[in-house]
Amino acid sequence: MYIQYTMDQLTLPMDLAEDIPENHLVRVVNDAVNRLSDRVFLDAYPGGGRDSYHPKMLTKVIIYAYTQRIYSSRQIAKAVRENVMFMWIAGRQRPNFRTINRFRSERMKEVLEKVFTAVLQYLAEEKYVKLEHYFVDGTKIEANANRYTFVWGKAVVKHKMKLQEKVQTLFAAIEETEKQEDQEHNGQELPELGETAQI
């Protein structure tokens, strides 16, 4: 006997959250961005004109992508279409790569650097990620540098400044890679899985 298997019948639950473990990193990123004041987004991304994607949603998608070491706007847009974690954090919305790239490279560039630095530091302190995974030059930044803030105040400030510098370098590398990828793909999305398969 087999477990019933059909692809034609609607099955429950339809809520993607049901498939995401309670302490999954995507939930932590979601909570961290939700704690930010709306003012942060409104000042940098006031809206106007036709309806835009919510800046908190785009910020969550981009920051979660970066925690997964996905930096290409095309790869991020593809993940939003194909990956359950990304679908959930995007609220099933599907911003294309142009929207993602404009958002992060024009409208929210400085804010994203600060937010990513803060979220990355929090994730490292809580042992969700290792900082050395994000920086290619091999320089390790101790994740628990602020554990003894009352004694090592100057070390903490230095640690935060060093992390901010590393994030700026990372963002510059992402921007350069994005330009190269744009030339390579002629302004097109990445193909869906199987779309270009040779038979």
Coordinates of N, CA and C in Angstrom, one line a residue:
M1 N 0.8 -1.2 0.0 CA 0.0 0.0 0.0 C 0.9 1.2 0.0
Y2 N 0.5 2.3 -0.7 CA 1.2 3.5 -0.8 C 0.4 4.6 -0.1
I3 N 1.2 5.7 0.4 CA 0.5 6.9 0.8 C -0.1 7.6 -0.4
Q4 N -1.3 8.0 -0.2 CA -2.1 8.6 -1.3 C -1.3 9.8 -1.9
Y5 N -1.2 9.8 -3.2 CA -0.4 10.8 -4.0 C -1.2 11.3 -5.2
T6 N -1.6 12.5 -5.1 CA -2.3 13.1 -6.3 C -1.8 14.6 -6.4
M7 N -1.6 15.0 -7.7 CA -1.2 16.4 -7.9 C -2.4 17.3 -8.4
D8 N -3.6 16.6 -8.5 CA -4.7 17.4 -9.1 C -5.7 17.9 -8.0
Q9 N -5.5 17.4 -6.8 CA -6.4 17.8 -5.7 C -5.8 18.8 -4.8
L10 N -6.6 19.8 -4.4 CA -6.2 20.8 -3.5 C -5.9 20.2 -2.1
T11 N -4.8 20.5 -1.5 CA -4.5 19.9 -0.2 C -4.2 21.0 0.8
L12 N -4.5 20.8 2.0 CA -4.3 21.7 3.1 C -3.1 21.2 3.9
P13 N -2.3 22.1 4.6 CA -2.5 23.5 4.7 C -1.9 24.2 3.5
M14 N -2.6 25.3 3.1 CA -2.1 26.2 2.0 C -1.2 27.3 2.6
D15 N -1.1 27.5 3.9 CA -0.3 28.5 4.5 C 1.1 28.0 4.5
L16 N 2.0 28.7 3.8 CA 3.4 28.3 3.7 C 4.1 28.2 5.1
A17 N 3.6 29.0 6.0 CA 4.3 29.0 7.4 C 4.2 27.6 8.0
E18 N 3.3 26.8 7.6 CA 3.2 25.4 8.2 C 4.4 24.6 7.9
D19 N 5.1 24.9 6.8 CA 6.2 24.1 6.3 C 7.6 24.7 6.8
I20 N 7.5 25.8 7.6 CA 8.7 26.4 8.1 C 8.9 26.2 9.6
P21 N 10.0 25.6 10.0 CA 10.2 25.3 11.4 C 10.2 26.6 12.2
E22 N 9.8 26.5 13.5 CA 9.6 27.7 14.3 C 10.8 28.5 14.5
N23 N 12.0 27.9 14.6 CA 13.2 28.7 14.8 C 14.1 28.8 13.6
H24 N 13.5 28.7 12.4 CA 14.2 28.8 11.1 C 14.8 30.2 10.9
L25 N 15.9 30.3 10.3 CA 16.6 31.6 10.1 C 15.6 32.6 9.3
V26 N 14.8 32.1 8.4 CA 13.9 33.0 7.7 C 12.9 33.7 8.7
R27 N 12.5 33.0 9.7 CA 11.6 33.6 10.7 C 12.4 34.7 11.5
V28 N 13.7 34.4 11.8 CA 14.5 35.3 12.6 C 14.7 36.6 11.8
V29 N 15.0 36.5 10.5 CA 15.2 37.7 9.7 C 13.9 38.4 9.6
N30 N 12.8 37.7 9.4 CA 11.4 38.4 9.4 C 11.2 39.2 10.7
D31 N 11.4 38.6 11.8 CA 11.2 39.3 13.1 C 12.2 40.5 13.3
A32 N 13.4 40.3 12.8 CA 14.4 41.4 13.0 C 14.0 42.6 12.2
V33 N 13.6 42.4 10.9 CA 13.2 43.5 10.1 C 11.9 44.1 10.6
N34 N 11.0 43.3 11.1 CA 9.7 43.8 11.6 C 9.9 44.7 12.8
R35 N 11.0 44.5 13.5 CA 11.3 45.4 14.7 C 11.8 46.8 14.3
L36 N 12.2 46.9 13.1 CA 12.7 48.3 12.6 C 11.5 49.2 12.5
S37 N 11.8 50.5 12.8 CA 10.8 51.5 12.7 C 10.4 51.7 11.3
D38 N 9.1 51.9 11.0 CA 8.6 52.2 9.6 C 9.2 53.5 9.1
R39 N 9.6 54.4 10.0 CA 10.3 55.7 9.6 C 11.5 55.4 8.8
V40 N 12.3 54.4 9.1 CA 13.5 54.0 8.4 C 13.2 53.8 6.9
F41 N 12.1 53.2 6.7 CA 11.7 52.9 5.3 C 11.0 54.1 4.6
L42 N 10.2 54.8 5.3 CA 9.4 55.9 4.8 C 10.4 57.1 4.3
D43 N 11.4 57.3 5.2 CA 12.4 58.4 4.8 C 13.1 58.1 3.5
A44 N 13.5 56.8 3.3 CA 14.3 56.4 2.2 C 13.5 56.0 1.0
Y45 N 12.2 55.6 1.2 CA 11.4 55.0 0.2 C 9.9 55.5 0.4
P46 N 9.7 56.8 0.1 CA 8.4 57.4 0.4 C 7.2 56.9 -0.5
G47 N 7.5 56.2 -1.6 CA 6.4 55.8 -2.4 C 5.9 56.9 -3.3
G48 N 4.7 56.9 -3.7 CA 4.2 57.9 -4.7 C 4.1 57.2 -6.0
G49 N 3.3 57.8 -6.9 CA 3.1 57.3 -8.2 C 2.3 56.0 -8.1
R50 N 2.6 55.0 -9.0 CA 1.8 53.8 -8.9 C 2.3 53.0 -7.7
D51 N 1.4 52.0 -7.3 CA 1.7 51.2 -6.1 C 3.1 50.5 -6.2
S52 N 3.8 50.5 -5.1 CA 5.1 49.8 -5.1 C 5.1 48.7 -4.1
Y53 N 6.0 47.8 -4.3 CA 6.2 46.7 -3.3 C 6.5 47.3 -2.0
H54 N 6.1 46.7 -0.9 CA 6.4 47.3 0.4 C 7.9 47.2 0.7
P55 N 8.5 48.3 1.2 CA 10.0 48.2 1.4 C 10.4 47.2 2.4
K56 N 9.5 46.9 3.4 CA 9.9 45.9 4.4 C 10.0 44.5 3.8
M57 N 9.0 44.3 2.9 CA 9.1 43.0 2.2 C 10.3 42.8 1.4
L58 N 10.7 43.8 0.6 CA 11.9 43.8 -0.2 C 13.1 43.7 0.6
T59 N 13.1 44.4 1.7 CA 14.3 44.3 2.6 C 14.4 42.9 3.2
K60 N 13.3 42.3 3.6 CA 13.4 41.0 4.2 C 13.9 40.0 3.2
V61 N 13.4 40.1 1.9 CA 13.8 39.2 0.9 C 15.3 39.3 0.6
I62 N 15.8 40.5 0.5 CA 17.2 40.8 0.2 C 18.1 40.3 1.3
I63 N 17.7 40.7 2.6 CA 18.6 40.3 3.7 C 18.6 38.8 3.9
Y64 N 17.4 38.1 3.7 CA 17.4 36.7 3.8 C 18.3 36.1 2.7
A65 N 18.2 36.6 1.5 CA 19.0 36.1 0.4 C 20.5 36.2 0.8
Y66 N 20.9 37.4 1.3 CA 22.3 37.6 1.7 C 22.7 36.6 2.8
T67 N 21.8 36.3 3.7 CA 22.2 35.3 4.7 C 22.4 33.9 4.1
Q68 N 21.8 33.7 2.9 CA 22.0 32.4 2.2 C 23.1 32.5 1.2
R69 N 23.8 33.6 1.2 CA 24.8 33.9 0.2 C 24.3 33.9 -1.2
I70 N 23.1 34.4 -1.4 CA 22.6 34.7 -2.7 C 22.6 36.2 -2.9
Y71 N 23.4 36.7 -3.8 CA 23.6 38.1 -4.0 C 23.0 38.6 -5.3
S72 N 22.9 37.8 -6.3 CA 22.4 38.3 -7.6 C 20.9 38.6 -7.6
S73 N 20.5 39.7 -8.1 CA 19.1 40.1 -8.2 C 18.3 39.0 -8.9
R74 N 18.9 38.5 -10.0 CA 18.2 37.4 -10.8 C 18.0 36.2 -10.0
Q75 N 19.1 35.8 -9.2 CA 19.0 34.6 -8.4 C 17.9 34.8 -7.3
I76 N 17.9 36.0 -6.7 CA 16.9 36.3 -5.7 C 15.5 36.2 -6.2
A77 N 15.3 36.9 -7.4 CA 13.9 36.8 -8.1 C 13.5 35.4 -8.4
K78 N 14.5 34.6 -8.8 CA 14.2 33.2 -9.1 C 13.8 32.4 -7.8
A79 N 14.6 32.7 -6.7 CA 14.3 32.0 -5.4 C 12.9 32.4 -5.0
V80 N 12.4 33.6 -5.2 CA 11.1 34.1 -4.8 C 10.0 33.3 -5.6
R81 N 10.3 32.9 -6.7 CA 9.4 32.1 -7.6 C 9.4 30.6 -7.2
E82 N 10.6 30.1 -6.7 CA 10.8 28.7 -6.6 C 11.0 28.1 -5.2
N83 N 11.4 28.9 -4.2 CA 11.8 28.5 -2.9 C 10.7 28.8 -1.9
V84 N 10.3 27.9 -1.1 CA 9.2 28.1 -0.1 C 9.6 29.1 0.9
M85 N 10.8 29.2 1.4 CA 11.2 30.1 2.4 C 11.1 31.6 1.8
F86 N 11.6 31.7 0.6 CA 11.5 33.0 -0.1 C 10.0 33.4 -0.4
M87 N 9.2 32.4 -0.8 CA 7.8 32.7 -1.1 C 7.1 33.2 0.2
W88 N 7.5 32.6 1.3 CA 6.8 32.9 2.6 C 7.2 34.3 3.0
I89 N 8.5 34.7 3.0 CA 9.0 36.0 3.5 C 8.5 37.1 2.5
A90 N 8.3 36.7 1.3 CA 7.8 37.7 0.3 C 6.3 37.8 0.3
G91 N 5.6 37.0 1.1 CA 4.2 37.0 1.1 C 3.6 36.6 -0.2
R92 N 4.3 35.7 -0.9 CA 3.9 35.2 -2.2 C 3.9 36.3 -3.3
Q93 N 4.5 37.4 -3.0 CA 4.6 38.4 -4.1 C 5.9 38.1 -4.9
R94 N 6.0 38.5 -6.1 CA 7.1 38.2 -7.0 C 7.7 39.4 -7.6
P95 N 8.5 40.1 -6.9 CA 9.2 41.2 -7.5 C 10.2 40.7 -8.5
N96 N 10.4 41.3 -9.7 CA 11.4 40.9 -10.6 C 12.8 41.4 -10.3
F97 N 13.7 40.9 -11.0 CA 15.1 41.3 -10.7 C 15.4 42.8 -10.8
R98 N 14.7 43.4 -11.8 CA 14.9 44.9 -11.9 C 14.5 45.6 -10.7
T99 N 13.3 45.2 -10.2 CA 12.7 45.9 -9.0 C 13.7 45.7 -7.8
I100 N 14.2 44.4 -7.6 CA 15.1 44.1 -6.5 C 16.4 44.9 -6.6
N101 N 16.9 45.0 -7.8 CA 18.2 45.7 -8.0 C 18.0 47.2 -7.9
R102 N 16.9 47.8 -8.4 CA 16.7 49.2 -8.2 C 16.5 49.6 -6.7
F103 N 15.8 48.7 -6.0 CA 15.5 48.9 -4.6 C 16.8 49.0 -3.8
R104 N 17.7 48.0 -4.1 CA 18.9 47.9 -3.2 C 20.0 48.8 -3.7
S105 N 20.1 49.1 -5.0 CA 21.2 49.9 -5.5 C 20.9 51.4 -5.6
E106 N 19.6 51.8 -5.6 CA 19.3 53.2 -5.7 C 18.6 53.7 -4.4
R107 N 17.4 53.2 -4.2 CA 16.5 53.8 -3.2 C 17.0 53.5 -1.8
M108 N 17.4 52.3 -1.5 CA 17.6 51.9 -0.1 C 19.1 51.5 0.1
K109 N 20.0 51.9 -0.7 CA 21.4 51.4 -0.6 C 22.0 51.6 0.8
E110 N 22.0 52.8 1.3 CA 22.6 53.1 2.6 C 21.8 52.4 3.7
V111 N 20.5 52.4 3.6 CA 19.7 51.8 4.7 C 20.0 50.3 4.7
L112 N 20.0 49.7 3.6 CA 20.2 48.2 3.5 C 21.6 47.9 4.1
E113 N 22.6 48.6 3.9 CA 23.9 48.3 4.5 C 23.8 48.3 6.0
K114 N 23.2 49.4 6.5 CA 23.1 49.5 8.0 C 22.2 48.3 8.6
V115 N 21.1 48.1 7.9 CA 20.2 47.0 8.4 C 20.8 45.7 8.3
F116 N 21.5 45.4 7.1 CA 22.2 44.1 7.0 C 23.3 43.9 8.0
T117 N 24.0 45.0 8.3 CA 25.1 44.9 9.3 C 24.5 44.6 10.7
A118 N 23.4 45.3 11.0 CA 22.7 45.0 12.3 C 22.2 43.6 12.4
V119 N 21.5 43.2 11.4 CA 20.9 41.8 11.4 C 22.0 40.8 11.4
L120 N 23.0 41.0 10.6 CA 24.1 40.0 10.5 C 24.8 39.9 11.9
Q121 N 25.0 41.0 12.6 CA 25.6 41.0 13.9 C 24.7 40.2 14.9
Y122 N 23.4 40.5 14.8 CA 22.5 39.8 15.7 C 22.5 38.3 15.4
L123 N 22.5 37.9 14.1 CA 22.5 36.5 13.8 C 23.7 35.8 14.2
A124 N 24.9 36.5 14.1 CA 26.1 35.9 14.6 C 26.2 35.8 16.1
E125 N 25.7 36.8 16.8 CA 25.6 36.7 18.3 C 24.8 35.6 18.7
E126 N 23.7 35.3 18.0 CA 22.7 34.3 18.4 C 23.1 32.9 17.8
K127 N 24.3 32.9 17.1 CA 24.9 31.6 16.6 C 24.0 31.1 15.4
Y128 N 23.3 31.9 14.7 CA 22.6 31.4 13.5 C 23.5 31.4 12.3
V129 N 24.5 32.3 12.2 CA 25.5 32.3 11.1 C 26.9 32.5 11.7
K130 N 27.9 32.2 10.8 CA 29.3 32.5 11.1 C 29.7 33.6 10.2
L131 N 30.2 34.7 10.8 CA 30.5 35.9 10.0 C 31.6 35.6 8.9
E132 N 32.5 34.7 9.2 CA 33.6 34.4 8.2 C 33.0 33.9 6.9
H133 N 31.8 33.4 6.9 CA 31.2 32.8 5.7 C 30.8 33.9 4.7
Y134 N 30.7 35.2 5.2 CA 30.3 36.3 4.4 C 31.4 37.1 3.8
F135 N 32.6 36.9 4.2 CA 33.7 37.8 3.8 C 34.8 37.0 3.2
V136 N 35.2 37.3 2.0 CA 36.1 36.5 1.2 C 37.6 36.7 1.6
D137 N 37.9 37.7 2.3 CA 39.3 37.9 2.6 C 39.9 37.1 3.8
G138 N 39.0 36.3 4.4 CA 39.5 35.4 5.5 C 39.6 36.1 6.8
T139 N 39.3 37.4 6.9 CA 39.4 38.1 8.2 C 38.2 37.6 9.1
K140 N 38.5 37.1 10.2 CA 37.4 36.6 11.1 C 37.1 37.7 12.1
I141 N 35.8 37.9 12.3 CA 35.3 38.9 13.3 C 34.6 38.0 14.3
E142 N 35.0 38.2 15.5 CA 34.4 37.4 16.6 C 33.0 37.7 16.8
A143 N 32.1 36.7 16.8 CA 30.7 36.9 16.9 C 30.3 37.3 18.3
N144 N 31.0 37.0 19.3 CA 30.6 37.3 20.7 C 31.4 38.5 21.2
A145 N 31.8 39.4 20.4 CA 32.6 40.6 20.8 C 31.9 41.5 21.8
N146 N 30.6 41.5 21.8 CA 29.9 42.4 22.7 C 29.4 41.7 24.0
R147 N 29.8 40.5 24.2 CA 29.4 39.8 25.4 C 29.8 40.5 26.7
Y148 N 31.0 41.2 26.6 CA 31.6 41.8 27.8 C 31.6 43.4 27.6
T149 N 30.5 43.9 27.1 CA 30.4 45.3 26.8 C 30.9 46.2 27.9
F150 N 30.6 45.9 29.1 CA 30.9 46.7 30.3 C 32.4 46.8 30.5
V151 N 33.2 45.8 30.0 CA 34.6 45.9 30.1 C 35.3 46.3 28.8
W152 N 34.8 45.8 27.7 CA 35.5 46.0 26.4 C 34.7 47.0 25.5
G153 N 34.2 48.1 26.0 CA 33.5 49.0 25.2 C 34.1 49.5 23.9
K154 N 35.5 49.8 24.0 CA 36.2 50.2 22.8 C 36.3 49.1 21.8
A155 N 36.5 47.9 22.3 CA 36.6 46.7 21.4 C 35.3 46.5 20.6
V156 N 34.1 46.7 21.3 CA 32.8 46.6 20.6 C 32.7 47.6 19.5
V157 N 33.0 48.8 19.8 CA 32.9 49.9 18.8 C 33.8 49.5 17.6
K158 N 35.0 49.1 17.9 CA 35.9 48.7 16.8 C 35.3 47.5 16.0
H159 N 34.8 46.6 16.7 CA 34.1 45.4 16.1 C 33.0 45.8 15.1
K160 N 32.2 46.7 15.6 CA 31.0 47.2 14.8 C 31.5 48.0 13.6
M161 N 32.5 48.8 13.7 CA 33.1 49.6 12.6 C 33.7 48.6 11.6
K162 N 34.4 47.6 12.1 CA 35.0 46.6 11.2 C 34.0 45.9 10.4
L163 N 32.9 45.5 11.1 CA 31.8 44.8 10.4 C 31.2 45.7 9.4
Q164 N 30.9 46.9 9.7 CA 30.3 47.9 8.8 C 31.2 48.0 7.5
E165 N 32.5 48.1 7.7 CA 33.5 48.2 6.6 C 33.4 47.0 5.7
K166 N 33.3 45.8 6.3 CA 33.2 44.6 5.6 C 31.9 44.5 4.7
V167 N 30.8 45.0 5.4 CA 29.5 45.0 4.7 C 29.6 45.9 3.5
Q168 N 30.2 47.1 3.6 CA 30.3 48.0 2.5 C 31.1 47.4 1.4
T169 N 32.2 46.7 1.7 CA 33.0 46.0 0.7 C 32.2 45.0 0.0
L170 N 31.4 44.2 0.8 CA 30.6 43.2 0.2 C 29.5 43.8 -0.7
F171 N 28.9 44.8 -0.3 CA 27.9 45.5 -1.2 C 28.5 46.0 -2.5
A172 N 29.7 46.6 -2.4 CA 30.4 47.1 -3.6 C 30.6 45.9 -4.6
A173 N 31.1 44.8 -4.0 CA 31.3 43.6 -4.8 C 30.0 43.1 -5.5
I174 N 28.9 43.1 -4.7 CA 27.6 42.7 -5.2 C 27.2 43.6 -6.4
E175 N 27.4 44.9 -6.2 CA 27.0 45.8 -7.3 C 27.8 45.6 -8.6
E176 N 29.1 45.3 -8.4 CA 30.0 45.1 -9.6 C 29.6 43.8 -10.3
T177 N 29.3 42.7 -9.5 CA 28.8 41.4 -10.0 C 27.5 41.6 -10.8
E178 N 26.6 42.4 -10.2 CA 25.3 42.7 -10.8 C 25.5 43.3 -12.2
K179 N 26.4 44.3 -12.3 CA 26.6 44.9 -13.6 C 27.1 43.9 -14.6
Q180 N 28.1 43.0 -14.2 CA 28.6 42.0 -15.1 C 27.5 41.0 -15.6
E181 N 26.6 40.6 -14.6 CA 25.6 39.7 -14.9 C 24.5 40.3 -15.8
D182 N 24.3 41.6 -15.7 CA 23.3 42.3 -16.5 C 23.8 42.3 -18.0
Q183 N 25.1 42.5 -18.2 CA 25.6 42.4 -19.6 C 25.5 40.9 -20.1
E184 N 25.8 40.0 -19.2 CA 25.8 38.6 -19.6 C 24.4 38.1 -20.0
H185 N 23.4 38.6 -19.3 CA 22.0 38.1 -19.6 C 21.2 39.1 -20.4
N186 N 21.8 40.1 -20.9 CA 21.1 41.1 -21.8 C 19.8 41.6 -21.2
G187 N 19.8 41.9 -19.9 CA 18.6 42.4 -19.3 C 17.4 41.5 -19.1
Q188 N 17.7 40.2 -19.2 CA 16.6 39.1 -19.1 C 16.7 38.5 -17.7
E189 N 15.5 37.9 -17.3 CA 15.5 37.1 -16.1 C 16.3 35.8 -16.3
L190 N 16.6 35.1 -15.3 CA 17.2 33.7 -15.4 C 16.1 32.8 -15.9
P191 N 16.4 31.8 -16.7 CA 15.3 30.9 -17.1 C 14.8 30.0 -16.0
E192 N 13.6 29.6 -16.1 CA 13.0 28.7 -15.1 C 13.7 27.4 -15.2
L193 N 13.6 26.6 -14.1 CA 14.3 25.3 -14.1 C 13.7 24.5 -15.3
G194 N 14.6 23.9 -16.1 CA 14.2 23.0 -17.2 C 13.9 23.7 -18.4
E195 N 13.8 25.1 -18.4 CA 13.3 25.8 -19.6 C 14.3 25.7 -20.7
T196 N 15.6 25.7 -20.4 CA 16.6 25.6 -21.4 C 17.2 24.3 -21.6
A197 N 16.6 23.3 -21.0 CA 17.2 21.9 -21.1 C 17.3 21.4 -22.5
Q198 N 18.4 20.8 -22.8 CA 18.6 20.2 -24.2 C 18.1 18.8 -24.1
I199 N 17.3 18.4 -25.1 CA 16.9 17.0 -25.2 C 17.6 16.2 -26.2

